């Protein structure tokens, strides 16, 4: 079953929500490749998904550091653990094992759970740093130029 986005996954930070949606798209692409039984495509999607997720983690961690998020350290640890688990899967795949099913369900469960819980937890802290979209529209708090520049710079650093 493909994952459909729902509001429990929203952090309210546009740039982050866009990245999370892209991750969900990759998970759905993986399911399609798996159902097709296309092994080459499956490995390609897995590679892209891991690569994109790693860039996302890097982006997120730098943003949280800038925002002075107090749980940055444990958050980083969770990202590290995830990468470790995924690496174990790719090592098994390299030995010829068919890991697509197991990896797909792990990714779907783990990433969605992480987004809905740990990621949503930093939402307030980051919104306070950049000034929320809503506040921006109401004309209360405009995003300070230096901060929006920071986000743009981060994007360039982690995504090509
Ligand atoms: Fe995260
Ligand atoms: Fe995230």
CSV table of C-alpha atoms and ligand atoms in Angstrom, one decimal:
chain,number,residue,atom,x,y,z
A,1,UNK,CA,0.0,0.0,0.0
A,2,UNK,CA,1.5,3.3,-1.0
A,3,UNK,CA,1.9,5.9,1.8
A,4,UNK,CA,-0.4,8.9,1.5
A,5,UNK,CA,0.7,12.1,3.2
A,6,UNK,CA,-1.3,13.1,6.2
A,7,UNK,CA,-1.2,16.1,8.5
A,8,UNK,CA,0.3,14.1,11.3
A,9,UNK,CA,3.5,14.2,9.3
A,10,UNK,CA,3.5,18.0,8.9
A,11,UNK,CA,6.2,20.0,10.8
A,12,UNK,CA,4.9,23.3,9.5
A,13,UNK,CA,8.3,24.1,8.2
A,14,UNK,CA,7.9,24.2,4.4
A,15,UNK,CA,11.4,23.3,3.4
A,16,UNK,CA,11.4,20.3,5.8
A,17,UNK,CA,7.9,19.1,4.8
A,18,UNK,CA,9.0,19.2,1.1
A,19,UNK,CA,12.0,17.0,1.9
A,20,UNK,CA,9.9,14.6,4.0
A,21,UNK,CA,7.4,14.3,1.1
A,22,UNK,CA,10.2,13.5,-1.3
A,23,UNK,CA,11.3,10.7,1.1
A,24,UNK,CA,7.8,9.3,1.2
A,25,UNK,CA,7.8,9.4,-2.7
A,26,UNK,CA,11.0,7.4,-2.7
A,27,UNK,CA,9.5,4.8,-0.3
A,28,UNK,CA,6.5,4.5,-2.6
A,29,UNK,CA,8.8,4.2,-5.7
A,30,UNK,CA,10.6,1.4,-3.9
A,31,UNK,CA,7.3,-0.5,-3.4
A,32,UNK,CA,6.4,-0.1,-7.1
A,33,UNK,CA,9.9,-1.4,-8.1
A,34,UNK,CA,9.6,-4.3,-5.7
A,35,UNK,CA,6.1,-5.3,-7.0
A,36,UNK,CA,7.4,-5.1,-10.6
A,37,UNK,CA,10.1,-7.5,-9.5
A,38,UNK,CA,12.7,-5.3,-11.1
A,39,UNK,CA,15.8,-5.9,-9.1
A,40,UNK,CA,18.0,-3.3,-10.9
A,41,UNK,CA,15.4,-0.6,-10.4
A,42,UNK,CA,14.8,-1.7,-6.8
A,43,UNK,CA,18.5,-1.3,-6.0
A,44,UNK,CA,18.6,2.1,-7.8
A,45,UNK,CA,15.7,3.4,-5.8
A,46,UNK,CA,17.2,2.1,-2.5
A,47,UNK,CA,20.5,3.9,-3.4
A,48,UNK,CA,18.7,7.2,-4.2
A,49,UNK,CA,16.5,7.0,-1.1
A,50,UNK,CA,19.5,6.5,1.2
A,51,UNK,CA,21.5,9.2,-0.6
A,52,UNK,CA,18.6,11.7,-0.3
A,53,UNK,CA,17.8,10.7,3.3
A,54,UNK,CA,21.4,11.3,4.3
A,55,UNK,CA,21.4,14.8,2.7
A,56,UNK,CA,18.1,15.5,4.5
A,57,UNK,CA,19.6,14.4,7.8
A,58,UNK,CA,22.6,16.7,7.2
A,59,UNK,CA,20.3,19.6,6.4
A,60,UNK,CA,18.1,19.0,9.4
A,61,UNK,CA,21.0,18.7,11.8
A,62,UNK,CA,22.6,22.0,10.7
A,63,UNK,CA,19.3,23.7,10.9
A,64,UNK,CA,18.7,22.4,14.4
A,65,UNK,CA,22.2,23.5,15.4
A,66,UNK,CA,21.5,27.0,14.2
A,67,UNK,CA,18.2,27.0,16.0
A,68,UNK,CA,19.8,25.9,19.2
A,69,UNK,CA,17.5,22.9,19.5
A,70,UNK,CA,18.1,21.3,22.9
A,71,UNK,CA,17.7,17.7,21.8
A,72,UNK,CA,20.0,18.0,18.8
A,73,UNK,CA,22.5,15.4,20.2
A,74,UNK,CA,19.9,12.6,20.7
A,75,UNK,CA,18.3,13.5,17.4
A,76,UNK,CA,21.7,13.1,15.6
A,77,UNK,CA,22.1,9.7,17.4
A,78,UNK,CA,18.8,8.5,16.0
A,79,UNK,CA,19.8,9.5,12.5
A,80,UNK,CA,23.2,7.7,13.0
A,81,UNK,CA,21.4,4.5,14.1
A,82,UNK,CA,19.1,4.7,11.1
A,83,UNK,CA,22.1,4.9,8.7
A,84,UNK,CA,23.7,2.0,10.5
A,85,UNK,CA,20.7,-0.2,10.1
A,86,UNK,CA,20.3,0.7,6.5
A,87,UNK,CA,24.0,0.0,5.8
A,88,UNK,CA,23.5,-3.5,7.2
A,89,UNK,CA,20.7,-4.0,4.7
A,90,UNK,CA,22.8,-2.9,1.8
A,91,UNK,CA,25.6,-5.2,2.9
A,92,UNK,CA,23.2,-8.1,2.9
A,93,UNK,CA,22.0,-7.0,-0.5
A,94,UNK,CA,25.5,-6.9,-1.8
A,95,UNK,CA,25.9,-10.5,-0.8
A,96,UNK,CA,23.0,-11.3,-3.1
A,97,UNK,CA,20.3,-11.5,-0.4
A,98,UNK,CA,16.8,-10.2,-1.4
A,99,UNK,CA,16.2,-7.6,1.2
A,100,UNK,CA,13.6,-5.4,-0.6
A,101,UNK,CA,10.5,-6.5,1.4
A,102,UNK,CA,12.2,-6.2,4.7
A,103,UNK,CA,13.9,-3.0,3.9
A,104,UNK,CA,10.7,-1.4,2.5
A,105,UNK,CA,8.7,-2.2,5.6
A,106,UNK,CA,11.5,-1.0,7.9
A,107,UNK,CA,11.8,2.3,6.0
A,108,UNK,CA,8.1,2.9,5.9
A,109,UNK,CA,7.7,2.3,9.7
A,110,UNK,CA,10.9,3.9,10.9
A,111,UNK,CA,10.9,7.0,8.8
A,112,UNK,CA,7.2,7.8,9.2
A,113,UNK,CA,7.6,7.3,13.0
A,114,UNK,CA,10.6,9.5,13.1
A,115,UNK,CA,8.9,12.3,11.2
A,116,UNK,CA,5.7,12.1,13.2
A,117,UNK,CA,7.5,12.1,16.5
A,118,UNK,CA,11.1,13.3,16.8
A,119,UNK,CA,11.0,15.6,13.8
A,120,UNK,CA,7.7,17.2,14.8
A,121,UNK,CA,9.2,17.8,18.2
A,122,UNK,CA,11.7,20.4,16.9
A,123,UNK,CA,9.0,22.3,14.9
A,124,UNK,CA,8.3,25.0,17.5
A,125,UNK,CA,12.0,25.7,18.1
A,126,UNK,CA,12.7,26.1,14.3
A,127,UNK,CA,9.6,28.1,13.7
A,128,UNK,CA,10.7,30.5,16.4
A,129,UNK,CA,14.0,30.9,14.6
A,130,UNK,CA,12.7,31.6,11.1
A,131,UNK,CA,9.3,33.1,11.8
A,132,UNK,CA,6.4,30.9,10.8
A,133,UNK,CA,4.8,31.1,7.3
A,134,UNK,CA,1.5,31.9,9.0
A,135,UNK,CA,2.9,34.7,11.0
A,136,UNK,CA,4.6,35.9,7.9
A,137,UNK,CA,1.3,36.0,6.0
A,138,UNK,CA,-0.4,37.8,8.9
A,139,UNK,CA,2.3,40.4,8.6
A,140,UNK,CA,3.4,39.9,12.2
A,141,UNK,CA,6.8,38.3,11.9
A,142,UNK,CA,8.6,38.5,8.6
A,143,UNK,CA,11.4,36.0,8.1
A,144,UNK,CA,14.5,37.9,8.8
A,145,UNK,CA,16.6,38.1,5.7
A,146,UNK,CA,19.7,36.6,7.3
A,147,UNK,CA,17.7,33.6,8.4
A,148,UNK,CA,16.0,32.9,5.1
A,149,UNK,CA,19.5,33.3,3.6
A,150,UNK,CA,20.7,30.7,6.0
A,151,UNK,CA,18.1,28.2,4.8
A,152,UNK,CA,19.0,28.9,1.2
A,153,UNK,CA,22.6,28.4,1.9
A,154,UNK,CA,21.9,25.1,3.7
A,155,UNK,CA,19.9,23.8,0.7
A,156,UNK,CA,22.9,24.5,-1.5
A,157,UNK,CA,25.2,22.8,0.8
A,158,UNK,CA,23.2,19.5,1.2
A,159,UNK,CA,21.4,19.2,-2.1
A,160,UNK,CA,22.8,19.4,-5.6
B,1,LIG,FE1,15.2,13.8,11.9
B,2,LIG,FE1,13.5,14.7,9.0
